[in-house]
Amino acid sequence: MSDADLFSNPNVGAVYAPLAERLRPRNLDEVVGQQNLIGPGKPLRVAFESGRPHSMIFWGPPGVGKTTLARMMAEGFDAQFIAISAVLGGVKDIREAVTRAQVAQGQGRRTILFVDEVHRFNKAQQDAFLPYVESGLFTFIGATTENPSFEVNSALLSRARVYVLHPLTVDELLPLFERALTLMNTDVSPTEVLSFEPEARERLCQWADGDARSLLNAIEIVCEATRAAGRTEVDLDWLAHALSQNLRRFDKGGDAFYDQISALHKSVRGSDPDASLYWLCRMLDGGADAKYLSRRIVRIAWEDIGLADPRAMQIANDAAATYERLGSPEGELALAQAVLYLAAAPKSNAGYQAYNQARRFVAEQGSAPVPIHLRNAPTKLMKELGHGKAYRYAHDEPNAYAAGEHYFPDGMRATFYRPTDRGLEQRIGEKLASLAELDRAHRDKKR
């Protein structure tokens, strides 16, 4: 059975084909979402209407239509469609695809080569496509869940347009839900016709988290469980019972992961406790490693609060240790409270900036010798050489401060740490200012 036959009659093969396959769109008007690409006058619709395909890369999370759009493009241009999975395929598959494309070209037919998860191919494999893309043997379409800027070779990237596909909203998923339920209620006895309460429909669309494939798979799971239980209506309680697992998408190694940890970090830095707690719970709910989150929370304390409130570092460390001791879910409360404290704490990146600036300064200045008066003098010879001579012991000086003393290498001065006027750093800044005034007075006295 061909794909075209399957698409033209959604009931054919219903016993064998997954719901997601039976509901795969046949034209642009049936595609859910992505109006930024397929709406009137938008780039992909213009490409379809022009009849001139071009190489492209679809970048977006799972279940948003990347494969569907590639297949529709082949159908729209009456082109041979060849699909390769970069997860399972290799050089052999690329060679076979080239051969098939050459045969089709000899018959006057175009070829669209679709490479799913293209970021999984290494540089050599990606480079293998280049001569054939340039010669026009086939139109290349890649799909990736990762940022193409980092995962796709620049040579291939320069020959393809990148289109960003977005997660589907609940409003976009609801019509798809209706189509799916209609199909699930087709060719069944009246006693097996199912209905969903409005709250259950919306909750299921929320659980899909923007992924149409996850939604359709969930509908199949729920419908099968409901009929097996002899029920005809799905409410919120039954929905929770019927779903065997949470359907939220959480890519532990991809862009979705780093986008969410970035949102957590920036919410804490922005002093928004509620948003900070939301992103923490969002990641925990999605399956993020709480130990990883605890390490990031400690990092946030040092980077964005620092000496403005040293208690933040202690609380973050204590929360991490508490999680190590208690595990999940009890230890997650400690992480949550640490995030709330960090978000509410005064902010300063003065120490973080000072450290980075000092690292750059050291790299640029090289290894200047330690001044004689600061050198160690454990032996008689070293003392004879003047090591440590004229060093002023701070505790013997007024206010335990040797005014006018210098501790940089000779001839070198730099200022790295600039305390803010927030939290404890305000008092630190005031003390450093008073010490600077003592230095000035000492210099004036020597003149």
Short mmCIF file of C-alpha atoms in Angstrom, two decimals:
data_model
loop_
_atom_site.label_atom_id
_atom_site.label_comp_id
_atom_site.label_asym_id
_atom_site.label_seq_id
_atom_site.Cartn_x
_atom_site.Cartn_y
_atom_site.Cartn_z
CA MET A 1 0.00 0.00 0.00
CA SER A 2 1.41 3.40 -0.95
CA ASP A 3 1.51 6.47 1.27
CA ALA A 4 -0.84 8.19 -1.14
CA ASP A 5 -3.44 5.43 -0.71
CA LEU A 6 -3.12 5.65 3.02
CA PHE A 7 -3.59 9.41 3.06
CA SER A 8 -6.54 9.36 0.66
CA ASN A 9 -8.58 7.01 2.84
CA PRO A 10 -7.99 7.40 6.56
CA ASN A 11 -9.88 4.20 7.35
CA VAL A 12 -7.73 1.95 5.18
CA GLY A 13 -5.15 0.14 7.27
CA ALA A 14 -6.75 1.44 10.46
CA VAL A 15 -5.94 -1.77 12.27
CA TYR A 16 -2.24 -1.45 11.51
CA ALA A 17 -1.34 2.22 11.07
CA PRO A 18 -0.91 4.42 14.15
CA LEU A 19 -3.39 7.24 14.58
CA ALA A 20 -0.65 9.79 13.86
CA GLU A 21 -0.01 8.19 10.48
CA ARG A 22 -3.69 7.96 9.57
CA LEU A 23 -4.16 11.65 10.35
CA ARG A 24 -1.08 12.88 8.53
CA PRO A 25 -2.16 15.99 6.53
CA ARG A 26 -2.64 15.71 2.77
CA ASN A 27 -2.33 19.43 2.01
CA LEU A 28 -1.16 22.64 3.65
CA ASP A 29 -4.64 23.56 4.82
CA GLU A 30 -4.75 20.42 6.97
CA VAL A 31 -1.43 21.17 8.68
CA VAL A 32 -1.83 22.19 12.31
CA GLY A 33 0.09 25.30 13.37
CA GLN A 34 3.25 26.75 11.77
CA GLN A 35 1.33 29.63 10.23
CA ASN A 36 4.56 31.62 10.33
CA LEU A 37 5.74 29.32 7.51
CA ILE A 38 2.64 28.10 5.69
CA GLY A 39 0.18 30.97 6.11
CA PRO A 40 -0.77 33.13 3.10
CA GLY A 41 2.33 34.77 1.66
CA LYS A 42 4.65 32.92 4.04
CA PRO A 43 7.87 31.29 2.77
CA LEU A 44 6.87 27.63 2.57
CA ARG A 45 3.49 28.32 1.02
CA VAL A 46 5.19 30.55 -1.54
CA ALA A 47 7.64 27.73 -2.30
CA PHE A 48 4.76 25.28 -2.78
CA GLU A 49 2.85 27.67 -5.00
CA SER A 50 5.90 28.59 -7.09
CA GLY A 51 6.70 24.99 -7.93
CA ARG A 52 10.40 25.64 -7.32
CA PRO A 53 11.71 23.57 -4.40
CA HIS A 54 14.89 24.57 -2.61
CA SER A 55 17.10 22.88 -0.04
CA MET A 56 16.08 23.59 3.52
CA ILE A 57 16.46 22.54 7.13
CA PHE A 58 13.50 22.26 9.49
CA TRP A 59 14.48 23.04 13.06
CA GLY A 60 11.99 22.35 15.81
CA PRO A 61 10.94 20.02 18.63
CA PRO A 62 9.41 16.59 17.99
CA GLY A 63 5.88 16.27 16.68
CA VAL A 64 5.45 19.67 15.05
CA GLY A 65 5.34 18.64 11.37
CA LYS A 66 8.90 18.44 10.05
CA THR A 67 8.50 15.06 8.34
CA THR A 68 4.96 15.88 7.22
CA LEU A 69 6.02 19.06 5.45
CA ALA A 70 8.89 17.26 3.71
CA ARG A 71 6.55 14.54 2.42
CA MET A 72 3.98 17.09 1.31
CA MET A 73 6.67 18.96 -0.57
CA ALA A 74 7.56 15.81 -2.49
CA GLU A 75 3.91 15.21 -3.34
CA GLY A 76 3.37 18.85 -4.28
CA PHE A 77 6.30 18.82 -6.68
CA ASP A 78 5.58 15.28 -7.93
CA ALA A 79 9.06 14.33 -6.78
CA GLN A 80 10.48 11.04 -5.62
CA PHE A 81 10.67 11.06 -1.81
CA ILE A 82 13.67 9.35 -0.21
CA ALA A 83 13.92 9.35 3.57
CA ILE A 84 17.07 8.60 5.55
CA SER A 85 17.33 8.45 9.32
CA ALA A 86 20.67 9.78 10.50
CA VAL A 87 20.19 7.71 13.66
CA LEU A 88 20.04 4.41 11.74
CA GLY A 89 21.61 5.25 8.38
CA GLY A 90 25.11 5.79 7.12
CA VAL A 91 27.26 6.20 4.02
CA LYS A 92 25.66 3.16 2.37
CA ASP A 93 22.22 4.75 2.61
CA ILE A 94 23.55 8.00 1.14
CA ARG A 95 25.03 6.13 -1.84
CA GLU A 96 21.79 4.24 -2.43
CA ALA A 97 19.86 7.52 -2.29
CA VAL A 98 22.21 9.07 -4.87
CA THR A 99 21.72 6.10 -7.19
CA ARG A 100 17.94 6.31 -6.91
CA ALA A 101 18.05 10.06 -7.54
CA GLN A 102 20.19 9.54 -10.65
CA VAL A 103 17.67 7.01 -12.00
CA ALA A 104 14.80 9.41 -11.34
CA GLN A 105 16.71 12.25 -12.99
CA GLY A 106 17.17 10.08 -16.08
CA GLN A 107 13.38 9.70 -16.14
CA GLY A 108 12.87 13.45 -15.89
CA ARG A 109 11.68 13.36 -12.28
CA ARG A 110 12.87 15.35 -9.30
CA THR A 111 14.01 13.82 -6.01
CA ILE A 112 13.62 15.17 -2.51
CA LEU A 113 16.04 13.62 -0.06
CA PHE A 114 14.81 13.93 3.52
CA VAL A 115 17.34 13.35 6.31
CA ASP A 116 15.75 13.06 9.73
CA GLU A 117 17.87 14.01 12.75
CA VAL A 118 20.51 15.35 10.36
CA HIS A 119 22.60 16.58 13.30
CA ARG A 120 23.42 12.92 14.08
CA PHE A 121 25.50 12.66 10.90
CA ASN A 122 29.18 13.50 11.33
CA LYS A 123 31.02 16.10 9.26
CA ALA A 124 32.12 13.64 6.58
CA GLN A 125 28.59 12.30 6.16
CA GLN A 126 27.13 15.80 5.92
CA ASP A 127 29.79 16.81 3.42
CA ALA A 128 28.81 13.85 1.24
CA PHE A 129 25.58 15.64 0.31
CA LEU A 130 27.24 18.84 -0.91
CA PRO A 131 28.18 17.97 -4.53
CA TYR A 132 24.71 16.55 -5.20
CA VAL A 133 22.95 19.53 -3.66
CA GLU A 134 25.08 21.86 -5.78
CA SER A 135 24.50 19.86 -8.97
CA GLY A 136 20.77 19.79 -8.39
CA LEU A 137 20.57 15.99 -8.38
CA PHE A 138 18.20 16.25 -5.46
CA THR A 139 16.63 18.83 -3.18
CA PHE A 140 17.94 18.33 0.33
CA ILE A 141 15.61 18.66 3.34
CA GLY A 142 17.04 18.07 6.78
CA ALA A 143 15.16 17.88 10.06
CA THR A 144 16.73 18.51 13.43
CA THR A 145 15.72 19.13 17.01
CA GLU A 146 19.07 20.80 17.68
CA ASN A 147 20.31 24.25 16.78
CA PRO A 148 21.64 23.97 13.19
CA SER A 149 24.18 26.69 13.88
CA PHE A 150 26.01 24.27 16.17
CA GLU A 151 25.12 20.87 14.74
CA VAL A 152 25.11 21.29 10.93
CA ASN A 153 28.27 21.92 8.91
CA SER A 154 28.59 25.51 7.75
CA ALA A 155 29.05 24.37 4.13
CA LEU A 156 25.75 22.49 4.14
CA LEU A 157 24.06 25.19 6.19
CA SER A 158 25.02 27.85 3.64
CA ARG A 159 23.26 25.90 0.89
CA ALA A 160 19.98 25.44 2.73
CA ARG A 161 17.43 27.81 4.20
CA VAL A 162 16.60 27.21 7.86
CA TYR A 163 12.94 27.23 8.88
CA VAL A 164 12.03 27.27 12.56
CA LEU A 165 8.99 25.23 13.59
CA HIS A 166 7.37 26.00 16.93
CA PRO A 167 5.63 23.81 19.52
CA LEU A 168 1.88 23.71 18.94
CA THR A 169 -0.40 25.66 21.23
CA VAL A 170 -3.40 24.16 23.01
CA ASP A 171 -5.69 26.11 20.66
CA GLU A 172 -3.90 24.55 17.68
CA LEU A 173 -4.04 21.05 19.15
CA LEU A 174 -7.75 21.11 20.01
CA PRO A 175 -8.95 20.86 16.36
CA LEU A 176 -6.52 17.98 15.86
CA PHE A 177 -8.01 16.34 18.94
CA GLU A 178 -11.49 16.60 17.41
CA ARG A 179 -10.33 15.03 14.14
CA ALA A 180 -8.62 12.22 16.03
CA LEU A 181 -11.65 11.49 18.22
CA THR A 182 -13.91 11.45 15.17
CA LEU A 183 -11.63 8.89 13.54
CA MET A 184 -11.45 6.79 16.72
CA ASN A 185 -15.29 6.75 16.80
CA THR A 186 -15.57 5.67 13.15
CA ASP A 187 -16.81 2.15 12.39
CA VAL A 188 -17.54 1.25 16.02
CA SER A 189 -20.82 0.22 17.56
CA PRO A 190 -22.98 2.91 19.20
CA THR A 191 -22.07 1.54 22.62
CA GLU A 192 -18.37 2.14 21.91
CA VAL A 193 -18.61 5.78 20.84
CA LEU A 194 -16.48 7.81 23.24
CA SER A 195 -16.82 11.36 24.48
CA PHE A 196 -14.44 13.59 26.44
CA GLU A 197 -15.44 16.24 28.93
CA PRO A 198 -14.17 19.68 27.82
CA GLU A 199 -11.77 19.82 30.77
CA ALA A 200 -10.32 16.44 29.84
CA ARG A 201 -9.83 17.50 26.23
CA GLU A 202 -7.94 20.61 27.25
CA ARG A 203 -5.88 18.79 29.86
CA LEU A 204 -4.79 16.16 27.36
CA CYS A 205 -3.73 18.88 24.93
CA GLN A 206 -1.75 20.53 27.70
CA TRP A 207 -0.05 17.24 28.54
CA ALA A 208 1.02 16.85 24.91
CA ASP A 209 3.20 19.94 25.46
CA GLY A 210 3.09 21.16 21.88
CA ASP A 211 3.75 17.72 20.34
CA ALA A 212 1.03 16.54 17.93
CA ARG A 213 2.41 13.02 17.79
CA SER A 214 2.35 12.74 21.58
CA LEU A 215 -1.25 13.97 21.60
CA LEU A 216 -2.39 11.41 19.05
CA ASN A 217 -0.55 8.59 20.79
CA ALA A 218 -2.17 9.62 24.07
CA ILE A 219 -5.62 9.68 22.51
CA GLU A 220 -5.09 6.12 21.31
CA ILE A 221 -3.95 5.01 24.77
CA VAL A 222 -6.89 6.66 26.51
CA CYS A 223 -9.49 5.45 24.03
CA GLU A 224 -8.25 1.86 24.20
CA ALA A 225 -8.16 1.93 28.01
CA THR A 226 -11.62 3.50 28.17
CA ARG A 227 -13.24 0.92 25.90
CA ALA A 228 -11.46 -1.91 27.72
CA ALA A 229 -12.98 -0.64 30.97
CA GLY A 230 -16.46 -0.56 29.43
CA ARG A 231 -16.70 3.22 29.73
CA THR A 232 -17.91 5.73 27.15
CA GLU A 233 -16.95 9.05 28.78
CA VAL A 234 -13.57 10.41 29.78
CA ASP A 235 -13.39 12.91 32.63
CA LEU A 236 -10.32 14.33 34.39
CA ASP A 237 -10.10 11.53 36.94
CA TRP A 238 -10.33 8.79 34.35
CA LEU A 239 -7.86 10.59 32.10
CA ALA A 240 -5.27 10.63 34.88
CA HIS A 241 -5.90 6.93 35.51
CA ALA A 242 -5.75 5.93 31.84
CA LEU A 243 -2.47 7.62 31.05
CA SER A 244 0.38 5.36 32.06
CA GLN A 245 3.04 8.07 31.87
CA ASN A 246 3.50 11.79 31.75
CA LEU A 247 3.61 12.94 28.14
CA ARG A 248 5.51 16.15 28.57
CA ARG A 249 8.44 16.51 26.19
CA PHE A 250 11.75 17.01 27.92
CA ASP A 251 14.96 16.65 25.93
CA LYS A 252 17.66 16.11 28.55
CA GLY A 253 20.46 16.94 26.18
CA GLY A 254 19.07 19.30 23.59
CA ASP A 255 17.94 22.88 23.14
CA ALA A 256 14.75 22.45 25.19
CA PHE A 257 16.85 21.50 28.20
CA TYR A 258 19.26 24.42 27.93
CA ASP A 259 16.48 26.88 27.16
CA GLN A 260 14.72 25.91 30.37
CA ILE A 261 17.82 26.03 32.57
CA SER A 262 18.53 29.43 31.00
CA ALA A 263 15.01 30.56 31.92
CA LEU A 264 15.53 29.37 35.52
CA HIS A 265 18.86 31.18 35.81
CA LYS A 266 17.53 34.41 34.33
CA SER A 267 14.41 34.33 36.51
CA VAL A 268 16.56 34.09 39.65
CA ARG A 269 18.86 36.82 38.37
CA GLY A 270 15.79 38.92 37.63
CA SER A 271 14.59 38.54 41.25
CA ASP A 272 11.29 36.86 40.33
CA PRO A 273 10.68 34.10 42.92
CA ASP A 274 7.46 32.89 41.30
CA ALA A 275 8.94 32.48 37.80
CA SER A 276 12.05 30.89 39.31
CA LEU A 277 9.94 28.33 41.15
CA TYR A 278 7.90 27.68 38.00
CA TRP A 279 10.96 26.83 35.90
CA LEU A 280 12.43 24.66 38.64
CA CYS A 281 9.19 22.69 38.94
CA ARG A 282 8.82 22.58 35.17
CA MET A 283 12.22 20.92 34.84
CA LEU A 284 11.67 18.53 37.74
CA ASP A 285 8.29 17.61 36.30
CA GLY A 286 9.88 16.96 32.94
CA GLY A 287 12.46 14.57 34.34
CA ALA A 288 15.53 16.77 34.78
CA ASP A 289 18.26 15.40 37.01
CA ALA A 290 17.80 17.17 40.36
CA LYS A 291 21.51 16.75 41.11
CA TYR A 292 22.32 18.72 37.98
CA LEU A 293 19.82 21.41 39.03
CA SER A 294 21.35 21.60 42.49
CA ARG A 295 24.79 22.23 40.94
CA ARG A 296 23.35 24.98 38.77
CA ILE A 297 21.64 26.57 41.77
CA VAL A 298 24.99 26.71 43.61
CA ARG A 299 26.56 28.29 40.53
CA ILE A 300 23.80 30.92 40.37
CA ALA A 301 24.47 31.85 44.01
CA TRP A 302 28.15 32.49 43.33
CA GLU A 303 27.68 34.20 39.98
CA ASP A 304 24.70 36.48 40.53
CA ILE A 305 24.60 37.13 44.29
CA GLY A 306 28.13 36.70 45.51
CA LEU A 307 29.22 38.84 48.42
CA ALA A 308 26.03 40.89 48.37
CA ASP A 309 24.61 38.06 50.51
CA PRO A 310 27.08 35.28 51.39
CA ARG A 311 24.23 33.37 53.04
CA ALA A 312 22.95 32.59 49.55
CA MET A 313 25.97 30.39 48.84
CA GLN A 314 25.52 28.59 52.14
CA ILE A 315 21.81 28.00 51.55
CA ALA A 316 22.47 26.75 48.02
CA ASN A 317 25.16 24.35 49.27
CA ASP A 318 22.94 23.17 52.11
CA ALA A 319 20.08 22.55 49.68
CA ALA A 320 22.36 20.47 47.44
CA ALA A 321 23.57 18.47 50.45
CA THR A 322 19.99 17.99 51.64
CA TYR A 323 18.98 16.59 48.28
CA GLU A 324 21.96 14.23 48.36
CA ARG A 325 20.77 12.98 51.76
CA LEU A 326 17.02 12.78 51.17
CA GLY A 327 16.73 12.19 47.44
CA SER A 328 13.46 12.67 45.55
CA PRO A 329 10.86 13.90 46.23
CA GLU A 330 11.69 15.06 49.78
CA GLY A 331 14.96 16.75 48.82
CA GLU A 332 13.35 18.76 46.06
CA LEU A 333 11.74 21.02 48.66
CA ALA A 334 15.21 22.16 49.73
CA LEU A 335 16.06 23.07 46.13
CA ALA A 336 12.80 24.98 45.81
CA GLN A 337 13.44 27.01 48.96
CA ALA A 338 17.00 27.73 47.86
CA VAL A 339 15.69 29.04 44.53
CA LEU A 340 13.20 31.27 46.35
CA TYR A 341 15.92 32.69 48.62
CA LEU A 342 18.29 33.31 45.72
CA ALA A 343 15.60 35.07 43.73
CA ALA A 344 14.78 37.36 46.66
CA ALA A 345 18.42 38.04 47.61
CA PRO A 346 20.30 41.23 46.61
CA LYS A 347 22.13 40.73 43.34
CA SER A 348 25.75 41.35 42.50
CA ASN A 349 28.00 39.98 39.80
CA ALA A 350 30.90 42.14 41.00
CA GLY A 351 32.91 39.16 42.24
CA TYR A 352 32.16 37.20 39.06
CA GLN A 353 33.24 40.15 36.90
CA ALA A 354 36.33 40.75 39.00
CA TYR A 355 37.42 37.12 38.64
CA ASN A 356 36.96 37.12 34.87
CA GLN A 357 38.76 40.44 34.49
CA ALA A 358 41.66 39.26 36.67
CA ARG A 359 41.99 36.06 34.61
CA ARG A 360 42.22 38.10 31.41
CA PHE A 361 44.67 40.54 33.00
CA VAL A 362 46.98 37.73 34.16
CA ALA A 363 46.91 36.11 30.73
CA GLU A 364 47.84 39.38 29.06
CA GLN A 365 50.51 40.56 31.54
CA GLY A 366 52.56 37.40 31.83
CA SER A 367 54.59 36.32 34.89
CA ALA A 368 55.79 39.48 36.62
CA PRO A 369 58.20 38.81 39.52
CA VAL A 370 56.95 38.88 43.11
CA PRO A 371 58.15 42.10 44.85
CA ILE A 372 61.08 41.53 47.21
CA HIS A 373 59.16 42.60 50.32
CA LEU A 374 56.43 40.00 49.66
CA ARG A 375 58.76 37.07 49.04
CA ASN A 376 59.12 34.16 51.43
CA ALA A 377 62.36 34.01 53.43
CA PRO A 378 62.67 30.59 55.14
CA THR A 379 66.49 30.42 54.80
CA LYS A 380 69.42 32.60 55.79
CA LEU A 381 70.44 33.10 52.16
CA MET A 382 67.00 34.34 51.20
CA LYS A 383 67.05 36.80 54.07
CA GLU A 384 70.50 38.01 52.98
CA LEU A 385 69.08 38.51 49.50
CA GLY A 386 66.47 40.82 51.00
CA HIS A 387 63.44 38.54 50.73
CA GLY A 388 60.71 39.85 52.99
CA LYS A 389 62.74 42.93 53.96
CA ALA A 390 60.68 46.02 54.75
CA TYR A 391 57.47 44.00 54.78
CA ARG A 392 54.96 45.69 57.05
CA TYR A 393 52.97 43.24 59.19
CA ALA A 394 49.40 44.51 58.93
CA HIS A 395 48.44 43.48 62.48
CA ASP A 396 51.12 45.78 63.89
CA GLU A 397 49.72 48.79 62.04
CA PRO A 398 46.85 51.09 63.13
CA ASN A 399 43.47 49.57 62.23
CA ALA A 400 45.41 46.40 61.20
CA TYR A 401 46.05 48.07 57.84
CA ALA A 402 49.43 48.99 56.37
CA ALA A 403 48.41 52.20 54.65
CA GLY A 404 50.28 52.90 51.43
CA GLU A 405 51.68 49.37 51.09
CA HIS A 406 51.54 47.79 47.64
CA TYR A 407 50.96 44.10 46.86
CA PHE A 408 50.99 43.95 43.07
CA PRO A 409 54.24 43.33 41.16
CA ASP A 410 56.36 46.46 40.91
CA GLY A 411 54.98 49.03 38.52
CA MET A 412 51.64 47.25 38.18
CA ARG A 413 48.24 48.45 39.38
CA ALA A 414 44.74 47.28 38.49
CA THR A 415 41.21 47.42 39.88
CA PHE A 416 39.06 44.34 39.38
CA TYR A 417 36.54 44.28 42.21
CA ARG A 418 33.94 47.03 42.25
CA PRO A 419 31.36 46.30 44.97
CA THR A 420 27.77 47.23 44.31
CA ASP A 421 25.63 49.29 46.67
CA ARG A 422 23.38 46.29 47.39
CA GLY A 423 23.29 44.06 50.47
CA LEU A 424 26.52 43.34 52.31
CA GLU A 425 28.55 44.61 49.36
CA GLN A 426 27.48 48.13 50.21
CA ARG A 427 29.33 47.83 53.53
CA ILE A 428 32.29 46.16 51.79
CA GLY A 429 32.44 49.06 49.36
CA GLU A 430 32.37 51.57 52.19
CA LYS A 431 35.25 49.80 53.94
CA LEU A 432 37.37 49.65 50.78
CA ALA A 433 36.70 53.34 50.22
CA SER A 434 37.87 54.17 53.74
CA LEU A 435 41.06 52.13 53.24
CA ALA A 436 41.70 53.93 49.97
CA GLU A 437 41.44 57.20 51.87
CA LEU A 438 44.09 55.97 54.34
CA ASP A 439 46.36 55.17 51.38
CA ARG A 440 45.91 58.67 50.01
CA ALA A 441 46.69 60.21 53.40
CA HIS A 442 49.83 58.08 53.68
CA ARG A 443 51.04 59.18 50.25
CA ASP A 444 50.35 62.81 51.04
CA LYS A 445 52.29 62.50 54.28
CA LYS A 446 55.35 61.14 52.47
CA ARG A 447 55.45 64.01 50.01
#
